[in-house]
mmCIF file of C-alpha atoms in Angstrom:
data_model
loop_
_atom_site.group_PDB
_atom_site.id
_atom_site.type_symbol
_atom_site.label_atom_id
_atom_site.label_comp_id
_atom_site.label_asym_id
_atom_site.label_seq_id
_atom_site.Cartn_x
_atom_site.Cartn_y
_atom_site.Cartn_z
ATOM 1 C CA UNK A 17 13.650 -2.091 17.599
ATOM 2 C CA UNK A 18 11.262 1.071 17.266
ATOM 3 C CA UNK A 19 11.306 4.943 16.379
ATOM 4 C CA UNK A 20 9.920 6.544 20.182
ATOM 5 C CA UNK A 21 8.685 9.490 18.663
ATOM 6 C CA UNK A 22 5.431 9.672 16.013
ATOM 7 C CA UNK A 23 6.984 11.701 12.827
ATOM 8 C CA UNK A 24 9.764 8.722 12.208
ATOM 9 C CA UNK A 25 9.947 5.105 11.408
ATOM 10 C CA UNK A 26 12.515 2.116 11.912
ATOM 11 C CA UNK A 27 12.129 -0.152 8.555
ATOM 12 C CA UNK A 28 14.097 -2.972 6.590
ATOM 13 C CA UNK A 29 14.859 -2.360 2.948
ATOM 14 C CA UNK A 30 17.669 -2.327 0.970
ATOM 15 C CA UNK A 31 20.831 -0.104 1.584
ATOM 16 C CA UNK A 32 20.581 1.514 -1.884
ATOM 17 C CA UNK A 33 20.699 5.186 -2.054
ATOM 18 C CA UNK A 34 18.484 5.173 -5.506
ATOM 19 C CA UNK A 35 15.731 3.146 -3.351
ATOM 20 C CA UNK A 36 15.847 5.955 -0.716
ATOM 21 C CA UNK A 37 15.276 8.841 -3.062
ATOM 22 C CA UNK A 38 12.041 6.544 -4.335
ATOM 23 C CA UNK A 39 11.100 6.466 -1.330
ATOM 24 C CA UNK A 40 10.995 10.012 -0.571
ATOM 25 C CA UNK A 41 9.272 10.882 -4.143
ATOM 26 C CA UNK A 42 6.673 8.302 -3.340
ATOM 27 C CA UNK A 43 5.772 8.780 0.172
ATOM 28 C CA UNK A 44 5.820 12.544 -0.460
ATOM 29 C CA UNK A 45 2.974 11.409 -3.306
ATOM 30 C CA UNK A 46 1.191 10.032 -0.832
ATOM 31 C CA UNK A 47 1.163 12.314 1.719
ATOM 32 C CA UNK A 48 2.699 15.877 0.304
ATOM 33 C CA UNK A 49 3.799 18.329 2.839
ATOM 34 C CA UNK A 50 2.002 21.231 0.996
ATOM 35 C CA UNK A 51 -0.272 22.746 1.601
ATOM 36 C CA UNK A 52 0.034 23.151 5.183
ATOM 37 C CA UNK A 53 -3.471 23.536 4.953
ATOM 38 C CA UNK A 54 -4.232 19.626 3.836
ATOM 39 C CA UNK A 55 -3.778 18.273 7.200
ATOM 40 C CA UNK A 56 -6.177 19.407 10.309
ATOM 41 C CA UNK A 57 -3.296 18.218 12.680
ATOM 42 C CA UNK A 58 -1.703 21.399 11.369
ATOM 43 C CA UNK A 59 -4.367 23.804 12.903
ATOM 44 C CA UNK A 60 -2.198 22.609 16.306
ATOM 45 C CA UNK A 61 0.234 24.977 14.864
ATOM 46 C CA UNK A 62 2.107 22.258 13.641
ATOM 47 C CA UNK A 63 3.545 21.860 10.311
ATOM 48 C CA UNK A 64 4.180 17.901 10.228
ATOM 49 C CA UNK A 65 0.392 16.603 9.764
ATOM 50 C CA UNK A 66 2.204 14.192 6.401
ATOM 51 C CA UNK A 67 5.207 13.280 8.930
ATOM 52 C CA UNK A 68 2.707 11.446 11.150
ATOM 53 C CA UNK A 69 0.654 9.314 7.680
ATOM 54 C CA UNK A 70 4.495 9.079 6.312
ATOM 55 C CA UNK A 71 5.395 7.088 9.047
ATOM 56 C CA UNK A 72 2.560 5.093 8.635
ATOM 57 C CA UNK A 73 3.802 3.731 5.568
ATOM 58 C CA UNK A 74 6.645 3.238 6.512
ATOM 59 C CA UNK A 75 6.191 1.496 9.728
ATOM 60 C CA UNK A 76 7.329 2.338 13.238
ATOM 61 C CA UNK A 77 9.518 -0.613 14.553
ATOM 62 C CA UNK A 78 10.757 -4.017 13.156
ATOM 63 C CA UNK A 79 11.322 -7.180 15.172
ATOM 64 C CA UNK A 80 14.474 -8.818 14.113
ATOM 65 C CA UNK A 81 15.398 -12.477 14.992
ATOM 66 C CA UNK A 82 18.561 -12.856 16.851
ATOM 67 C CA UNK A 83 20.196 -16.484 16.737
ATOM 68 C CA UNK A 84 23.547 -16.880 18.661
ATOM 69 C CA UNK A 85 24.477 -13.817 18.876
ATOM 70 C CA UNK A 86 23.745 -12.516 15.066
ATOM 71 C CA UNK A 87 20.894 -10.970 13.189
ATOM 72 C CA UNK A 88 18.519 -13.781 10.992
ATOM 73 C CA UNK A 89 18.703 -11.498 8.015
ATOM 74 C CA UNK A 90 18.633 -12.382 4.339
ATOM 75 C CA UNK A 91 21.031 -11.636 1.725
ATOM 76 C CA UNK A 92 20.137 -7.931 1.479
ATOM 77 C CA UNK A 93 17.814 -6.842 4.481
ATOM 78 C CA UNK A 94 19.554 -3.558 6.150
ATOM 79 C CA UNK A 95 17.761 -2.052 9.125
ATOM 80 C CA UNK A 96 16.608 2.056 8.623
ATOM 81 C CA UNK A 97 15.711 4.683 10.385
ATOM 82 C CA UNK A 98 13.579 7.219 8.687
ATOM 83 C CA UNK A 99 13.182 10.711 9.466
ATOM 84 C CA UNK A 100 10.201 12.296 7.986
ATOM 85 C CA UNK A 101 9.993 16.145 9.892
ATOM 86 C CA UNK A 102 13.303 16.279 11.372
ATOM 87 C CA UNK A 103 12.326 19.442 14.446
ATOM 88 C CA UNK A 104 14.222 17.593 16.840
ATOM 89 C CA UNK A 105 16.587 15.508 18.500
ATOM 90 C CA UNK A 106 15.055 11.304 17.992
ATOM 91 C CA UNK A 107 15.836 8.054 19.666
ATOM 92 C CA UNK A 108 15.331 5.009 18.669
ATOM 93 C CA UNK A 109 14.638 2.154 21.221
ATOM 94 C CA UNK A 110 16.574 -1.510 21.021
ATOM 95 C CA UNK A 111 15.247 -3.821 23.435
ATOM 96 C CA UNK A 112 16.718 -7.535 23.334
ATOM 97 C CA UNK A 113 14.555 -10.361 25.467
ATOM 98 C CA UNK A 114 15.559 -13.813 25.079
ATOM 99 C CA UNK A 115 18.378 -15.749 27.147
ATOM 100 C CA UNK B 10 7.905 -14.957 11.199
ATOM 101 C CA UNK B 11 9.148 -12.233 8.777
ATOM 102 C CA UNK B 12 10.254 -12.148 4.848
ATOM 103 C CA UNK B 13 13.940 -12.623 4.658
ATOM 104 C CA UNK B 14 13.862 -10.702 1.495
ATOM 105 C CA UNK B 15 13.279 -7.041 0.730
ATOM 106 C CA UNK B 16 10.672 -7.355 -2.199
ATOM 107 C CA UNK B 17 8.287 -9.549 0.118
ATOM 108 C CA UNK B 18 6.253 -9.637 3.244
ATOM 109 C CA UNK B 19 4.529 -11.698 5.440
ATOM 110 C CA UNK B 20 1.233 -10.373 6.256
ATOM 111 C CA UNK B 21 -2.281 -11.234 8.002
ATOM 112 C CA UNK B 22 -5.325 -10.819 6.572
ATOM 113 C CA UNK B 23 -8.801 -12.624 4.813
ATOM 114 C CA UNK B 24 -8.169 -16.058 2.854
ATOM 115 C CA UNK B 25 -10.779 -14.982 0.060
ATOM 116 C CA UNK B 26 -9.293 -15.037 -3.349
ATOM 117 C CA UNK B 27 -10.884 -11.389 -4.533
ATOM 118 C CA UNK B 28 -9.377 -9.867 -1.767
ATOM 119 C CA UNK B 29 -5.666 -11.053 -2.950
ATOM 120 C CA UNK B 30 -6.943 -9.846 -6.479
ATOM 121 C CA UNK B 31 -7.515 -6.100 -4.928
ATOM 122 C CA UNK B 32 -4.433 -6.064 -3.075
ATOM 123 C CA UNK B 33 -2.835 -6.627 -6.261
ATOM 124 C CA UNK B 34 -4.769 -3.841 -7.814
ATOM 125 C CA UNK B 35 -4.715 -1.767 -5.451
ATOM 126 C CA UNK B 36 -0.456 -2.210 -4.917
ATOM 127 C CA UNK B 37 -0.189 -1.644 -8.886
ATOM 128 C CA UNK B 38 -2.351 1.709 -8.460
ATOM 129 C CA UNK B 39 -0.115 3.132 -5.723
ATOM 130 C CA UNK B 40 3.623 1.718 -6.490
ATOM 131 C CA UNK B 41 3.066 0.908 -10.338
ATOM 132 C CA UNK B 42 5.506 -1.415 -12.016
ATOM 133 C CA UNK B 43 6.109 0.422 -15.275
ATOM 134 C CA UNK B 44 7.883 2.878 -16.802
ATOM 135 C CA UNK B 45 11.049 1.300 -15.632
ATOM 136 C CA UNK B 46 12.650 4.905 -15.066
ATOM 137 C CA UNK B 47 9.833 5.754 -12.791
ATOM 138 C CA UNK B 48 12.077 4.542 -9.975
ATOM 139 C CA UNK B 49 15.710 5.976 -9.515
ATOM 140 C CA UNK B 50 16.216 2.004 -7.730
ATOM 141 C CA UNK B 51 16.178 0.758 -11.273
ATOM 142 C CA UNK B 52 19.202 2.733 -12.327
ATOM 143 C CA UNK B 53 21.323 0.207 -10.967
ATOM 144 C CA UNK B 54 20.141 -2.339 -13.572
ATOM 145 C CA UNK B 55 17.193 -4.076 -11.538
ATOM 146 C CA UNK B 56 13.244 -3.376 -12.527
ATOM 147 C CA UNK B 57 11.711 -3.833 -9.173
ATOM 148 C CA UNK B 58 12.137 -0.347 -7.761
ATOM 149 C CA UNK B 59 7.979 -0.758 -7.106
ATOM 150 C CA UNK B 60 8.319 -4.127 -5.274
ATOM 151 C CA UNK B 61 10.099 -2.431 -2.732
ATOM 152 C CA UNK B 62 7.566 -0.079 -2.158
ATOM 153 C CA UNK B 63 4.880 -2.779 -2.373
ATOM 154 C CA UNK B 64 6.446 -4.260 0.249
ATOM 155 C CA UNK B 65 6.575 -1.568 2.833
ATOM 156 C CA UNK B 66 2.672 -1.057 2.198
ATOM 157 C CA UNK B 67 2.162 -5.162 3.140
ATOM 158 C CA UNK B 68 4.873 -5.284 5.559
ATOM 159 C CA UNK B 69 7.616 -7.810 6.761
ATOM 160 C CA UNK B 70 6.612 -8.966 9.470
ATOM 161 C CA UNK B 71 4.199 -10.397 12.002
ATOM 162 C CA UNK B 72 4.335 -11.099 15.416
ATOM 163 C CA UNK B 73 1.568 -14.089 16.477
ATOM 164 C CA UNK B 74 1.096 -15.040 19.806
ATOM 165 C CA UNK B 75 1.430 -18.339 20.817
ATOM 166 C CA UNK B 76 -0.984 -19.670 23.967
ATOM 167 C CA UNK B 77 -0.277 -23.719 24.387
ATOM 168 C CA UNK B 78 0.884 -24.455 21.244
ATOM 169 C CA UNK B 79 -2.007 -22.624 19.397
ATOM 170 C CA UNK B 80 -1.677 -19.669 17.674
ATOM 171 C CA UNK B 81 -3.902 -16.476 19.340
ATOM 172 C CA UNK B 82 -5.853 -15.624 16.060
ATOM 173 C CA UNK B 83 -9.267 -14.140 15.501
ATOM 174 C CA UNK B 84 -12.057 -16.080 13.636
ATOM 175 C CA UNK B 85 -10.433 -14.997 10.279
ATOM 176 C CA UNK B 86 -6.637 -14.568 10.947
ATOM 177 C CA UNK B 87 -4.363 -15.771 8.362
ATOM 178 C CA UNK B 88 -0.932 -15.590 7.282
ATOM 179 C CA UNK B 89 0.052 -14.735 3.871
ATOM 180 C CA UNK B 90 3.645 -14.621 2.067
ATOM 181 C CA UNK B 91 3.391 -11.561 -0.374
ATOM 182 C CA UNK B 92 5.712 -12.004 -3.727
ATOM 183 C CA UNK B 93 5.824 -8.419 -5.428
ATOM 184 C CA UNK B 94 9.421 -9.760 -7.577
ATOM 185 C CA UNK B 95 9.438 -13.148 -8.247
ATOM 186 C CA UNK B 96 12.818 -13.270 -9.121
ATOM 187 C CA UNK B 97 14.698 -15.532 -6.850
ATOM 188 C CA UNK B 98 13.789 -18.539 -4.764
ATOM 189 C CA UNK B 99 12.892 -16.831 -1.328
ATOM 190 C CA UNK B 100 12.708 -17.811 2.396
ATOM 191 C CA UNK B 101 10.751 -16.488 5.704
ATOM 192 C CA UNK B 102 11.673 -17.091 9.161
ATOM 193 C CA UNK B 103 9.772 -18.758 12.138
ATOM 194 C CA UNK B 104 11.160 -17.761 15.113
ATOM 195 C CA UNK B 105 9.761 -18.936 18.420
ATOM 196 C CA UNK B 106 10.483 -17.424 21.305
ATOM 197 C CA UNK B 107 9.339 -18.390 25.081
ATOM 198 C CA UNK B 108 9.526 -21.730 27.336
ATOM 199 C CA UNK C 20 -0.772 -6.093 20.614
ATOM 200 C CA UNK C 21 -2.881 -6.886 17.408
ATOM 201 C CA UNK C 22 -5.649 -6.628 16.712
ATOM 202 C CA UNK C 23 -7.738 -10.107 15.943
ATOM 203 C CA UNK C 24 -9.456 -8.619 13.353
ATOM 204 C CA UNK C 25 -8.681 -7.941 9.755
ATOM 205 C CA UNK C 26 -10.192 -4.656 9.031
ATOM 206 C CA UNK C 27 -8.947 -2.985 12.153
ATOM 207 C CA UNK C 28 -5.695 -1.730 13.724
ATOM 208 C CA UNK C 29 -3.359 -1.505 16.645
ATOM 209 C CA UNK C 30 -1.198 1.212 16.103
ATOM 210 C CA UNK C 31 1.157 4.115 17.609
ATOM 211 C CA UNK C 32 1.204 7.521 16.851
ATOM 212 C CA UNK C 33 -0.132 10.830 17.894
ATOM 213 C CA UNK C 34 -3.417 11.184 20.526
ATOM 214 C CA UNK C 35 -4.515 14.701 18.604
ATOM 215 C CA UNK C 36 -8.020 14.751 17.347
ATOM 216 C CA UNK C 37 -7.059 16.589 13.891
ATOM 217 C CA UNK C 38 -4.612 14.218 12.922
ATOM 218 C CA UNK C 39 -7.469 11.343 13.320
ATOM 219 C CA UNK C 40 -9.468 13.157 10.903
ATOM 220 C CA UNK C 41 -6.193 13.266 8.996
ATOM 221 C CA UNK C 42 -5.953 9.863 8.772
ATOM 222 C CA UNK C 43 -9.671 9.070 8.161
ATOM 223 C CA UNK C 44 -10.024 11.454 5.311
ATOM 224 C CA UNK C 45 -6.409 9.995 3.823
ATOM 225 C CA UNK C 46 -7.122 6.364 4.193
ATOM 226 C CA UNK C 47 -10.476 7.094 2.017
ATOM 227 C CA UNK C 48 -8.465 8.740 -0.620
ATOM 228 C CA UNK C 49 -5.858 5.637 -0.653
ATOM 229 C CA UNK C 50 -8.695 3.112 -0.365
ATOM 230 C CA UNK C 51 -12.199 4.845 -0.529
ATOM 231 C CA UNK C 52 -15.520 2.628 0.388
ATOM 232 C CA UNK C 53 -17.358 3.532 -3.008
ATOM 233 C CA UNK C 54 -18.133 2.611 -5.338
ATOM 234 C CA UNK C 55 -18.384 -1.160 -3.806
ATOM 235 C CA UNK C 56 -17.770 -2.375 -7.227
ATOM 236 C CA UNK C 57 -14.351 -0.994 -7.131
ATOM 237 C CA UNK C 58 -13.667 -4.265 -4.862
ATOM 238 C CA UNK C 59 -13.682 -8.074 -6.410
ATOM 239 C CA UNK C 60 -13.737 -8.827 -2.143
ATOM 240 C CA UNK C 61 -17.435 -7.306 -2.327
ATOM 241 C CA UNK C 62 -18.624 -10.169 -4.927
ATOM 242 C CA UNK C 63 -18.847 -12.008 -1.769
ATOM 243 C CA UNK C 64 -21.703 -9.900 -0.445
ATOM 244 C CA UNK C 65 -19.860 -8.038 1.855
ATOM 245 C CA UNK C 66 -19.332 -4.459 1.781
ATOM 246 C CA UNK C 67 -15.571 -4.041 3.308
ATOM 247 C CA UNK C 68 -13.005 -4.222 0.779
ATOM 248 C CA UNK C 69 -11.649 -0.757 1.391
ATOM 249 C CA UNK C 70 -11.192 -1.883 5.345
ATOM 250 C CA UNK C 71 -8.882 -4.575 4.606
ATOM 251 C CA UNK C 72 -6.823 -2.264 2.492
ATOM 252 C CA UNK C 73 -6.896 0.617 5.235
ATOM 253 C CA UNK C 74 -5.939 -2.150 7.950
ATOM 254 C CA UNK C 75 -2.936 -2.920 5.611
ATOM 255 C CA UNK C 76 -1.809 0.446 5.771
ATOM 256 C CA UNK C 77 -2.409 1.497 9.564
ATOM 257 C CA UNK C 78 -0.763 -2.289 10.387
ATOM 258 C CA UNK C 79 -1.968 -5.036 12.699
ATOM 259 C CA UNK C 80 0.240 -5.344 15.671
ATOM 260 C CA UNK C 81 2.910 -2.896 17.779
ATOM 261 C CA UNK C 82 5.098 -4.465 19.509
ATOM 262 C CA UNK C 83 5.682 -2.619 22.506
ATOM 263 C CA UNK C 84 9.162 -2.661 24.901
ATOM 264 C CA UNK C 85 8.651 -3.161 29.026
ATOM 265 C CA UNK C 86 11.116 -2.002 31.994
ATOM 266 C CA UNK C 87 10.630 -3.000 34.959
ATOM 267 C CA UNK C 88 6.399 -2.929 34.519
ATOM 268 C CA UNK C 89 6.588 0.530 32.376
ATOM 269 C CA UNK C 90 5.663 1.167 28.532
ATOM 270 C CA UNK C 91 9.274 2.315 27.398
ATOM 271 C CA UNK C 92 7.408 5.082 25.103
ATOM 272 C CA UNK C 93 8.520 7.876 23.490
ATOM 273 C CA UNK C 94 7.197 11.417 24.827
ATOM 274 C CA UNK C 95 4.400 11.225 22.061
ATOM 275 C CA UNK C 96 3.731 7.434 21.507
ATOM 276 C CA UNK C 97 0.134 6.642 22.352
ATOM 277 C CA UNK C 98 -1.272 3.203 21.517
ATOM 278 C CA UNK C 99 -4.512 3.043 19.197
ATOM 279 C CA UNK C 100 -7.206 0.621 18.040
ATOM 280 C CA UNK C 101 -8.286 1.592 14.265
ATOM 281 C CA UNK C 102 -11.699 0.226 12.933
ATOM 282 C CA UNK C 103 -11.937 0.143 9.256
ATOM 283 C CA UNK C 104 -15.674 -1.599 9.367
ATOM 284 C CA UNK C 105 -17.707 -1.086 12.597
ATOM 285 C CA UNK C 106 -20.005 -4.513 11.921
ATOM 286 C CA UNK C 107 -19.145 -6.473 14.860
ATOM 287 C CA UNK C 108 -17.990 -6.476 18.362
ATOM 288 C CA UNK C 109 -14.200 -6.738 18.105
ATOM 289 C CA UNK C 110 -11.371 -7.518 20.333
ATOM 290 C CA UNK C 111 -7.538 -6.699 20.997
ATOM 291 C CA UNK C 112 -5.231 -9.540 22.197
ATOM 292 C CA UNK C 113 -2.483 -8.089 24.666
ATOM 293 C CA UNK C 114 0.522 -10.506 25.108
ATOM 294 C CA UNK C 115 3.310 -10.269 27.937
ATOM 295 C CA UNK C 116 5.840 -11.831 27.525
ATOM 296 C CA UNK C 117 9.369 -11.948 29.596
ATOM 297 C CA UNK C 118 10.103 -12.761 33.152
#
C-alpha cells in the first residue's frame, strides 16, 4: 500500500489525534516550510521543497500481511495517510498479490 | 517481517555494537524522551510520545528477498528489532510469501 | 528493491536536481560526517557513522506495484539509489515476484 505522488506518505502508527499533532510539530522541526528560500527545489517555483524530506520521514508505503482474509496487525497498528503540501488531488495505491 | 507494535521497528543495518550506541544517541537528539509535556501523545496518560517518533525514523518494516531458501543480503545485512518503549512484551511477524 | 548495502538507499521521490541538493545538505544537518568523533561506530576505524544514520532516514527498500509488466507509479514517482559512503562498488537487488 503506497502514497503515488512524492509530497505524501502511507505510515502505521497509532490512531491518536495527540500523536498526530506531534507529528506535525516534529516533522515541521525537521524540515520547516519557511523560508521558502531553505530548499533549492523551491527555485522550480515550487513551494513544497520540506513536503518532499517530510515524506521521507515518514515513509512512502507500508507492506501489510494479509492472513485469511484479515490484516496481521497488532493491538494498536492503524494504517495513515499523510499529507504534507496538500496542492492537489492524491491517490493512494493498494495492490494485493498472494492467492 | 514487520513490528506488530507502534513504538518498534524492524530494521537492517551493521551488527557493530557502537553503531546501536549512536542510533540511540542520535534517536534521543532528534525525538528526545523528556519533558513529558513535550509531546501532546502524552496527554492521554502514556510517556512515550518520542517512541513513536523513534520509530518512524527506524521504520516497521522490511521486505527480504528470499532466493532458495536463503535470504538475498549483502556482505553486512542484518536484521534488527528496535525497542524505543519497553513497556509490554512485544511480537514481529514473518510472513513468507511465494511457492 | 533494496539496496544490499547499509549506508545507501533505494528510494522514491522527486527526479529534480535542487531537491537532491536538498536532501544532501539536510541529511548532513540531521547526521553530519564531522567531527568523526561524534560517532562510537568510527572507534572501529572506519569513517561512516553518519552514512548509516542517513541510510536510516532515506530507507532501504521500495516496494514497488506491477500491472500487467508496468511500474504502477504515480505521475512524479521516480526510483533512486542514495549513497551515504562512496568506498566500494555497490549493488541493488531487484526482486519480481508474482505470476
Amino acid at each position: 500500500m503506497n502514497a503515488m505522488h512524492i509530497t505524501s506518505s502511507v505510515f502505521i502508527n497509532d490512531d491518536e489525534g495527540g500523536l498526530h499533532a506531534d507529528f506535525e510539530y516534529w516533522l515541521e522541526s525537521l524540515a520547516p516550510h519557511e523560508p521558502l528560500s531553505r530548499y533549492t527545489h523551491n527555485l522550480t517555483g515550487e513551494d513544497n521543497g520540506d513536503s518532499h524530506l517530510k515524506r521521507q520521514i515518514m515513509g512512502r508505503e507500508a507492506v501489510i500481511a494479509i492472513t485469511k482474509g484479515g490484516l496481521d496487525f497488532g493491538p494498536w497498528e492503524q494504517v495513515f495517510y499523510g499529507e504534507f503540501d496538500g496542492c492537489r488531488r492524491k491517490r493512494v495505491l493498494v495492490k494485493i498479490i498472494g492467492e
